[in-house]
PDB file of C-alpha atoms and ligand atoms in Angstrom:
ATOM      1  CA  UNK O   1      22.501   8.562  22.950  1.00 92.00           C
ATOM      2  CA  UNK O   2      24.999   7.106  19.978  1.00 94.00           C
ATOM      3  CA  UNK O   3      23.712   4.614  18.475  1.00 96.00           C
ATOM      4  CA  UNK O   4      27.005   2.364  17.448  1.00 96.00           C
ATOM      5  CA  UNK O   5      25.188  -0.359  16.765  1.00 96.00           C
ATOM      6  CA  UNK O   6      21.617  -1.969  15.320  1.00 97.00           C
ATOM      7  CA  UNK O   7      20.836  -5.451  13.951  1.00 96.00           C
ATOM      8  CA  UNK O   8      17.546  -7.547  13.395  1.00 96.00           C
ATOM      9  CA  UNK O   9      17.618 -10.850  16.059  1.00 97.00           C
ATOM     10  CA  UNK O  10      14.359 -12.445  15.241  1.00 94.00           C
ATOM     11  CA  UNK O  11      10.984 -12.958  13.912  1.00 94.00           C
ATOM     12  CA  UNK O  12       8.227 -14.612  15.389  1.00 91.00           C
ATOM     13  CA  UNK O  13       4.542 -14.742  17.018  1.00 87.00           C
ATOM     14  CA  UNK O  14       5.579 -15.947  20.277  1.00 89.00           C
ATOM     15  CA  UNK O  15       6.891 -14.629  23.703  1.00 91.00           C
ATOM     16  CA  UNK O  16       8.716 -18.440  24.182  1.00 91.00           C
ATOM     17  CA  UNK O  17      10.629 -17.525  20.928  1.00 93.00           C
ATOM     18  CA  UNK O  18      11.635 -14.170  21.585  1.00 95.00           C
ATOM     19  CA  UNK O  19      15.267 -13.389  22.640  1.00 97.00           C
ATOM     20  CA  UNK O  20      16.140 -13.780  26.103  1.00 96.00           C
ATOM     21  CA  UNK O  21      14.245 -11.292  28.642  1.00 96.00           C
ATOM     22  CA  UNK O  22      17.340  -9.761  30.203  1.00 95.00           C
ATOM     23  CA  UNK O  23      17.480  -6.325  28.450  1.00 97.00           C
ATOM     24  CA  UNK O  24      15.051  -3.336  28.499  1.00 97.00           C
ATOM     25  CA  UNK O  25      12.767  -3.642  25.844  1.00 98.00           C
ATOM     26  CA  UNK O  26      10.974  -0.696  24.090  1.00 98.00           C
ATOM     27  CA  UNK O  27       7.909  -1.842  21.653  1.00 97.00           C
ATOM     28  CA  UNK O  28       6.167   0.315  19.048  1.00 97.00           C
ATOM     29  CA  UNK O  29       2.683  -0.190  17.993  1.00 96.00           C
ATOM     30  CA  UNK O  30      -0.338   1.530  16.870  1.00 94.00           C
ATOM     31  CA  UNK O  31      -2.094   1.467  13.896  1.00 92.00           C
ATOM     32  CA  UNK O  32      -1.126  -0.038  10.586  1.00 89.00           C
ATOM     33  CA  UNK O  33       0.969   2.183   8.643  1.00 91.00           C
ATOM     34  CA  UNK O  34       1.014   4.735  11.313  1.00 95.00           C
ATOM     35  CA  UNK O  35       5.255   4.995  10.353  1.00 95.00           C
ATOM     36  CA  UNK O  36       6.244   1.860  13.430  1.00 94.00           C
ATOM     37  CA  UNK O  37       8.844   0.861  11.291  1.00 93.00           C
ATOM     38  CA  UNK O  38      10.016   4.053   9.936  1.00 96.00           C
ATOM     39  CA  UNK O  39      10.518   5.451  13.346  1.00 97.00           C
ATOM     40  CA  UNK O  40      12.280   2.127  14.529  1.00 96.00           C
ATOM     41  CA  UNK O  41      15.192   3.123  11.362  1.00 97.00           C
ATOM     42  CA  UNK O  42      15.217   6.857  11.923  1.00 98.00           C
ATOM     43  CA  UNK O  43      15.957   6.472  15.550  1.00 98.00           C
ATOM     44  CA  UNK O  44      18.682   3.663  14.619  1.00 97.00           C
ATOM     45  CA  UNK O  45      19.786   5.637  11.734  1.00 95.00           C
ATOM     46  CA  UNK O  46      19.564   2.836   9.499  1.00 93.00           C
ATOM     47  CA  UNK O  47      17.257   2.452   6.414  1.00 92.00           C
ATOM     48  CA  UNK O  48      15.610  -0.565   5.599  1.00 91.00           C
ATOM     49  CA  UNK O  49      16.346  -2.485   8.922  1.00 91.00           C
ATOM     50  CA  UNK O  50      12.896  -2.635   9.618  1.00 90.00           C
ATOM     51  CA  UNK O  51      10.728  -3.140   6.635  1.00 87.00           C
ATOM     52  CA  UNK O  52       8.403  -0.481   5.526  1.00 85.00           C
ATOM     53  CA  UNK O  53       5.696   0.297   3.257  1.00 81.00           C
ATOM     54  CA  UNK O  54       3.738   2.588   1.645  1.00 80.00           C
ATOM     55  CA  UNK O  55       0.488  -0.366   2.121  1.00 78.00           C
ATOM     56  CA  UNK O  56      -1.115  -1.410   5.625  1.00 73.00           C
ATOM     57  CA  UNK O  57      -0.298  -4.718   6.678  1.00 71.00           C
ATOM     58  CA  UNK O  58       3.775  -4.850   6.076  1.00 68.00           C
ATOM     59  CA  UNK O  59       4.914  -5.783   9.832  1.00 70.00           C
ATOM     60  CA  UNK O  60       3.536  -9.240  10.989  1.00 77.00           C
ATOM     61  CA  UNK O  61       5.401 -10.427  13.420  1.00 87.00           C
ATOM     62  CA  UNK O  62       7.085 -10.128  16.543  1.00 93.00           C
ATOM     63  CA  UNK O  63      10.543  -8.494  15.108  1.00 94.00           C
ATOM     64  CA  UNK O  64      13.518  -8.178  17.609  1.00 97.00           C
ATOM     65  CA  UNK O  65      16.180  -5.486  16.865  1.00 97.00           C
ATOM     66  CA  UNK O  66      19.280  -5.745  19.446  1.00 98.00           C
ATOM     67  CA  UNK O  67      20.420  -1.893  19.412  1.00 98.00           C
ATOM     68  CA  UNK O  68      24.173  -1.114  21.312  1.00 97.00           C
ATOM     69  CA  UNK O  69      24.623  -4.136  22.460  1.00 96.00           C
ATOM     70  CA  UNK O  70      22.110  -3.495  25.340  1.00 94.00           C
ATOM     71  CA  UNK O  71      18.729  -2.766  24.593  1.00 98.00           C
ATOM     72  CA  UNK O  72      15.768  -3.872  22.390  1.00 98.00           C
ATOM     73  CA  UNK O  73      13.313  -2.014  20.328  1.00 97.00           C
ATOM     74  CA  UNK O  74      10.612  -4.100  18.974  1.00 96.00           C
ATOM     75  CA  UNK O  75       8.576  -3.970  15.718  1.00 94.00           C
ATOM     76  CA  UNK O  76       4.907  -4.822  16.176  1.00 91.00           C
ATOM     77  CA  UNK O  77       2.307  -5.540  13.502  1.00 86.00           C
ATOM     78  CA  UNK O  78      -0.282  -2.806  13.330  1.00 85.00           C
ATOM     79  CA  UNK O  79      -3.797  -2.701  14.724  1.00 82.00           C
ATOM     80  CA  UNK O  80      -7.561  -1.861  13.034  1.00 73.00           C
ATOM     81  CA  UNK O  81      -6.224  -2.717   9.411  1.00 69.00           C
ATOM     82  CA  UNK O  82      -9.569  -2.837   7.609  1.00 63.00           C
ATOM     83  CA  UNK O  83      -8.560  -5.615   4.955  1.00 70.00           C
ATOM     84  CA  UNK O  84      -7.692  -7.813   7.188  1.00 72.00           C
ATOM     85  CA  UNK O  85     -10.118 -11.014   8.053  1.00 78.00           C
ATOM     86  CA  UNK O  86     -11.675 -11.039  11.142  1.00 81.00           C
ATOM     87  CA  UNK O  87     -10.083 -14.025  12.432  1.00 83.00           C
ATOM     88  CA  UNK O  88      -6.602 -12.952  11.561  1.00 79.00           C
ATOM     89  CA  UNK O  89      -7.252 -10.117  13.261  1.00 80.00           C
ATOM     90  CA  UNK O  90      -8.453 -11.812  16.559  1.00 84.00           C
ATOM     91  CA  UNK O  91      -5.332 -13.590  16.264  1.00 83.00           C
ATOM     92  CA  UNK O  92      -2.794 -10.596  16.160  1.00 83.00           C
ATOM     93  CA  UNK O  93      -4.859  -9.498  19.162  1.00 85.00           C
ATOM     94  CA  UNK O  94      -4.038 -12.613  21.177  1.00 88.00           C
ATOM     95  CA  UNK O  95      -0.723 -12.792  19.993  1.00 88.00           C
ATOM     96  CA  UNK O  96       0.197  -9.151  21.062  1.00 90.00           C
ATOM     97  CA  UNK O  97      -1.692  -9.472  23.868  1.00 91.00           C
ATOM     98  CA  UNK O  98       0.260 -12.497  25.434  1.00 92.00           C
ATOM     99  CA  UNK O  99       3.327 -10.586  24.287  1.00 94.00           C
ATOM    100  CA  UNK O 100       2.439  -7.368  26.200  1.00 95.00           C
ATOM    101  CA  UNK O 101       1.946  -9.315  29.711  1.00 94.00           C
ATOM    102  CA  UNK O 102       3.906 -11.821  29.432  1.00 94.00           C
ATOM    103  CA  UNK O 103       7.233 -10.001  28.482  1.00 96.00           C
ATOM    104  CA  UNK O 104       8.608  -9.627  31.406  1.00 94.00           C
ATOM    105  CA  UNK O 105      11.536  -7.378  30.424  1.00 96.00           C
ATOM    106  CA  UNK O 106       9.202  -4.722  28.121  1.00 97.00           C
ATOM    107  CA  UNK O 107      10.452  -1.147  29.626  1.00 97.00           C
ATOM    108  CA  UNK O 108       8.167   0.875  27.921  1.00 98.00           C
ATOM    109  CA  UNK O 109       5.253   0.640  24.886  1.00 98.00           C
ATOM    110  CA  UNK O 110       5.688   3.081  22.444  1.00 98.00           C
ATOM    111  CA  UNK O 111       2.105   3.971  21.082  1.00 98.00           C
ATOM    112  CA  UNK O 112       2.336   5.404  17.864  1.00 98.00           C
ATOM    113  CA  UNK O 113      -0.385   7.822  16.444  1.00 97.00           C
ATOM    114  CA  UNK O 114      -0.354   9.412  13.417  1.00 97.00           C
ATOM    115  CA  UNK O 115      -0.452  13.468  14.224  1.00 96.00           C
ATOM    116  CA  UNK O 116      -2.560  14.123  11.571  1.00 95.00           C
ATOM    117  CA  UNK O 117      -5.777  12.412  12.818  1.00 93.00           C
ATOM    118  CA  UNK O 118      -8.073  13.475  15.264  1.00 93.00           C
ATOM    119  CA  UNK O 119      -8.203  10.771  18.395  1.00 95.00           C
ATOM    120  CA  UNK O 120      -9.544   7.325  17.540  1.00 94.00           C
ATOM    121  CA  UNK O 121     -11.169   4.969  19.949  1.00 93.00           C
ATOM    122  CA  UNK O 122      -8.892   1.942  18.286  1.00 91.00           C
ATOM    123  CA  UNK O 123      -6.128   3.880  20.399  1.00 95.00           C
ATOM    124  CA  UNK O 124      -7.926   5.602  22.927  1.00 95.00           C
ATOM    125  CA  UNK O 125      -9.034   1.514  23.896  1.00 93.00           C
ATOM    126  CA  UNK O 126      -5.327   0.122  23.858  1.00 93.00           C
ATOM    127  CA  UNK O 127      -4.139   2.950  25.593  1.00 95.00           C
ATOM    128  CA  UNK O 128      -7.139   2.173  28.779  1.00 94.00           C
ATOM    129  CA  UNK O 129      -6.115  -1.508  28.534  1.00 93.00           C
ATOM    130  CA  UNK O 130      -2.309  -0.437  29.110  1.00 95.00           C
ATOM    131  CA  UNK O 131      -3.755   1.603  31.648  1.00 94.00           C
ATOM    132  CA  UNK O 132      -5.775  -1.202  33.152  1.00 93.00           C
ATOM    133  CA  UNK O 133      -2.515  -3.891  33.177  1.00 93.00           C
ATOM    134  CA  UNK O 134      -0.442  -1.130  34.778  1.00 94.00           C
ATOM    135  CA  UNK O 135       1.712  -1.622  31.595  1.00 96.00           C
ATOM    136  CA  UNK O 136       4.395   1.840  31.119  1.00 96.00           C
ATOM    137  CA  UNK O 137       3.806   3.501  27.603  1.00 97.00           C
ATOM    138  CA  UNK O 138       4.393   6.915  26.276  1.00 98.00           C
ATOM    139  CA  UNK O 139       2.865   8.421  23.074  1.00 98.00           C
ATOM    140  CA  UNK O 140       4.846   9.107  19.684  1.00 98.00           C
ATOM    141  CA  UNK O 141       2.915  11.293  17.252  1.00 98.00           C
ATOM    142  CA  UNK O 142       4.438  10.685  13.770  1.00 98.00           C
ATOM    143  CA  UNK O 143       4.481  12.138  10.617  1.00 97.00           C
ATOM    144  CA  UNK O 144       5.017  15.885  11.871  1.00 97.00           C
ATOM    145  CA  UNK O 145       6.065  16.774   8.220  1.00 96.00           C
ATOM    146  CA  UNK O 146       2.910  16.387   6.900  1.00 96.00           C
ATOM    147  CA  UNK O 147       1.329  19.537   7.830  1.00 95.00           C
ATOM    148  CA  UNK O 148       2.436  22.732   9.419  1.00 95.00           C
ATOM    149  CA  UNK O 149       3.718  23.468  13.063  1.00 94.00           C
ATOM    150  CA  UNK O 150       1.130  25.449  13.974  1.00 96.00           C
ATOM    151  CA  UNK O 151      -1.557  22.557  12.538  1.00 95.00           C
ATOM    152  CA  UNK O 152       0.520  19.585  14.558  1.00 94.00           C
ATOM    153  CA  UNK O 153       0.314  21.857  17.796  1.00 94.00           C
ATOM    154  CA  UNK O 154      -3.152  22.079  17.316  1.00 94.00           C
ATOM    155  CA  UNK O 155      -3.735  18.827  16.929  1.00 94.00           C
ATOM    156  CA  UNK O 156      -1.703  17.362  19.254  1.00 95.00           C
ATOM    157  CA  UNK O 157      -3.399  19.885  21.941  1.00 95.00           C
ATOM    158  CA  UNK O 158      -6.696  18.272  20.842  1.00 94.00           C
ATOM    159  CA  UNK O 159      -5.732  14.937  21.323  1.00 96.00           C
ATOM    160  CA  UNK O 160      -4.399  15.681  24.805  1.00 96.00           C
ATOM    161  CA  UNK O 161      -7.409  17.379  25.918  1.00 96.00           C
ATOM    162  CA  UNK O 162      -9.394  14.180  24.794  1.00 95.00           C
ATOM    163  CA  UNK O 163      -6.996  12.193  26.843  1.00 94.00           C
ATOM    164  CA  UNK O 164      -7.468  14.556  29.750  1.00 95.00           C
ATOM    165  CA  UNK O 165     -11.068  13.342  29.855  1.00 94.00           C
ATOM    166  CA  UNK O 166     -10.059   9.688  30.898  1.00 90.00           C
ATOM    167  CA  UNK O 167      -6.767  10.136  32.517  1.00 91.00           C
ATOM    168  CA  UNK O 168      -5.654  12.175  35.105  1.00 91.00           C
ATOM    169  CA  UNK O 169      -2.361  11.668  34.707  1.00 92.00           C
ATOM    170  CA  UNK O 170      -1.039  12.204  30.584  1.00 94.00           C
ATOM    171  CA  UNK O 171       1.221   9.897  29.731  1.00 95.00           C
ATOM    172  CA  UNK O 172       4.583  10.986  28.279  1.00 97.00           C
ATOM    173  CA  UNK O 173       4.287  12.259  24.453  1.00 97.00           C
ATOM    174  CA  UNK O 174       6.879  12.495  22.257  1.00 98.00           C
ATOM    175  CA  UNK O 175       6.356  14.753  18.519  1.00 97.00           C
ATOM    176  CA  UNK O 176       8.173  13.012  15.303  1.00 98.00           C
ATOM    177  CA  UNK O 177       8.815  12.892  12.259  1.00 98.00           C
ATOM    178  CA  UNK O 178      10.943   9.827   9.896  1.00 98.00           C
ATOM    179  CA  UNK O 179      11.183  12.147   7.159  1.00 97.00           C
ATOM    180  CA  UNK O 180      13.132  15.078   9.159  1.00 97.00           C
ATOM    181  CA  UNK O 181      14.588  13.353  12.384  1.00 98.00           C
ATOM    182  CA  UNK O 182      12.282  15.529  14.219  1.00 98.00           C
ATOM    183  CA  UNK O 183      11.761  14.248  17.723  1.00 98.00           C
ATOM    184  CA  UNK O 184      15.211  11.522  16.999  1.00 98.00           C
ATOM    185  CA  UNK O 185      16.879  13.635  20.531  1.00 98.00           C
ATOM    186  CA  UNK O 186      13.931  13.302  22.505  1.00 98.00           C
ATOM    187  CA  UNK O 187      12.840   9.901  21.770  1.00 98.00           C
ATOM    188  CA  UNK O 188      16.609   8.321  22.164  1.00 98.00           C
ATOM    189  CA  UNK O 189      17.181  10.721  25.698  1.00 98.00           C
ATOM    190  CA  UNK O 190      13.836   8.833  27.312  1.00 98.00           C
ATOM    191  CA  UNK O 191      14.893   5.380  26.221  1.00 98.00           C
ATOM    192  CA  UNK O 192      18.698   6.106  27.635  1.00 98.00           C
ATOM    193  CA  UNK O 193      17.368   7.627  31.195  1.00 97.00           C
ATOM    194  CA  UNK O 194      14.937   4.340  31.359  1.00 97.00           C
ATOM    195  CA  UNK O 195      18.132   2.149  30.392  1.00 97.00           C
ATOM    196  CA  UNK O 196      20.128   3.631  32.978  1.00 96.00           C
ATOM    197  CA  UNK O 197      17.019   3.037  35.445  1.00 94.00           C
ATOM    198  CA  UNK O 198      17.162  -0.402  34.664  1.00 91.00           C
ATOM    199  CA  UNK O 199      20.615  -0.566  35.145  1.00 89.00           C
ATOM    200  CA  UNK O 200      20.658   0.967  38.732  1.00 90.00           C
ATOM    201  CA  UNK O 201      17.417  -1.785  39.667  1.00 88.00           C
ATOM    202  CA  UNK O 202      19.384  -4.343  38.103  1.00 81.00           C
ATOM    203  CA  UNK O 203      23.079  -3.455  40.375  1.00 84.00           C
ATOM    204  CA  UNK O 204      20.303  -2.633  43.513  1.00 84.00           C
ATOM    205  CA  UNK O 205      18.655  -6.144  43.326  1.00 78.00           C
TER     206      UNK O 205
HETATM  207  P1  GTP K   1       2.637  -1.641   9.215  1.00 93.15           P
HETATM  208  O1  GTP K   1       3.898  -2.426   9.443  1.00 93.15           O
HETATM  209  O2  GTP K   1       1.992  -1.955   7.923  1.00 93.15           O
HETATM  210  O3  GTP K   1       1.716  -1.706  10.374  1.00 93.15           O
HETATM  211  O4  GTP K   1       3.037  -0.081   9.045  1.00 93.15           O
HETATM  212  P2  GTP K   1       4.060   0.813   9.890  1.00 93.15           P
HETATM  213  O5  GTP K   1       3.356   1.447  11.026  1.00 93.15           O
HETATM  214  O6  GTP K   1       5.304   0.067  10.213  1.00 93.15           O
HETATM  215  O7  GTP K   1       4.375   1.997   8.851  1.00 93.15           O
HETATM  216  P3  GTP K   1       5.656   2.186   7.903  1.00 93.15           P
HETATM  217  O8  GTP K   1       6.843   2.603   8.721  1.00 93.15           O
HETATM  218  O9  GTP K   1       5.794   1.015   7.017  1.00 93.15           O
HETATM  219  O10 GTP K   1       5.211   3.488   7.090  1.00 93.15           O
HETATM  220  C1  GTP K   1       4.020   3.531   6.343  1.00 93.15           C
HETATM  221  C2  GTP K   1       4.125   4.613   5.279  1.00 93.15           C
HETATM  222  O11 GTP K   1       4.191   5.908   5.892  1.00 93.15           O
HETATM  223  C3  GTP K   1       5.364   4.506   4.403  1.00 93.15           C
HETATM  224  O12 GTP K   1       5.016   4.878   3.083  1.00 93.15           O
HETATM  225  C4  GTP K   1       6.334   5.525   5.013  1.00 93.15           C
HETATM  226  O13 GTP K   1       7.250   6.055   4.085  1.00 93.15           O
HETATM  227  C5  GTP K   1       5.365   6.608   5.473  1.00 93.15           C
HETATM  228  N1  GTP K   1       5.888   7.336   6.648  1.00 93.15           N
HETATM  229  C6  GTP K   1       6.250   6.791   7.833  1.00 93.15           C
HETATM  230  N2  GTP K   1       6.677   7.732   8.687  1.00 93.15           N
HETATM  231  C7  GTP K   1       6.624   8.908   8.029  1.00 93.15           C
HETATM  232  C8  GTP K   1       6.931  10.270   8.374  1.00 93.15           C
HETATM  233  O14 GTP K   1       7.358  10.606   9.489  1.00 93.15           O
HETATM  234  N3  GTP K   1       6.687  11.216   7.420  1.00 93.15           N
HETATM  235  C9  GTP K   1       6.177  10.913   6.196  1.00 93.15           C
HETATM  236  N4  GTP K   1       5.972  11.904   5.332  1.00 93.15           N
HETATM  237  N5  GTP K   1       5.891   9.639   5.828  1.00 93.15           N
HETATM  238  C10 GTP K   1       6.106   8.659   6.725  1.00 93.15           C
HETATM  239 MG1   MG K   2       5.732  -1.917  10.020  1.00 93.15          MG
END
């Protein structure tokens, strides 16, 4: 898919707020730092639309990108950042949580983990609770530059077969990387078939 076009809509911490619900939606999340908003520019091709940063914590609120004209990716704060209080963390997990059931246009969660770490029950948990809500996701690994080919492949084999334990079905996964574009193809090709399903549902209704 070309991208011709990608600009920030809105900020804010509630569904009410967000823009209207009539275009597939794509949101990222996972853990703090985990390279959310890196991914959301490298697929855009635009640096510094969403903000970054090399410290946990950056994204905090709901963040709306319009991309073609026709779709929306979503920036999400980051989960199981350590510094944060306990009560402002029970609050970004009622805040996302209304977001992810109550959006009624969200095509698909993106649930970012960083390649490099072995599985973690912070994302093996939101990945049940998808599960559980019947919400669609797919996994992005990030951050495939920081080791070798043959070390991501292991890795990433690992964390399926720990997935394999609780699901019988593995959800999609995607393999990226902000720094090289790896995985920019893949990514964009999945979000443009489920556009185009949305599309046909949307002329069939
Ligand atoms: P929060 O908004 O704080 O939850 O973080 P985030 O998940 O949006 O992460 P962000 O995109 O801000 O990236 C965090 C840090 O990781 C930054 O220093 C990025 O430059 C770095 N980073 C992100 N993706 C990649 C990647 O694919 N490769 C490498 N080498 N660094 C990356
Ligand atoms: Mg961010």
């Amino acid at each position: 898919m070309l991208i011709r076009d990608a600009r920030f809509l809105t900020s804010n911490t509630r569904v009410e707020l967000c823009p209207a619900p009539i275009l597939p939606e794509y949101a990222f999340i996972g853990r703090s730092n985990v390279g959310k908003s890196s991914l959301i520019n490298m697929l855009v091709s635009r640096q510094g639309l969403a903000k970054t940063s090399a410290s946990p914590g950056k994204t905090q609120l709901i963040n709306h990108f319009l991309i073609n004209e026709n779709w929306y990716l979503v920036d999400l704060p980051g989960y199981g950042y350590a510094k944060v209080s306990k009560v402002a963390r029970a609050e970004w997990g009622r805040m996302i949580n209304y977001y992810l059931r109550k959006r009624e246009n969200l095509a698909c969660v993106c649930v970012l983990i960083d390649s490099r770490h072995p599985p973690q029950a912070v994302d093996l948990d939101f990945m049940e609770k998808l599960g559980v809500e019947g919400i669609p996701f797919v996994i992005i690994f990030t951050k495939a530059d920081k080791q070798s080919a043959a070390q991501t492949r292991e890795l990433i084999s690992s964390y399926l077969r720990k997935l394999s334990e609780s699901w019988d079905e593995l959800p999609r996964h995607f393999l990226t990387s902000s720094e090289t574009g790896q995985g920019r193809e893949e990514v964009l090709a999945f979000i443009d078939d489920v556009n185009r399903q949305w599309a046909q549902a949307d002329a069939n209704a």
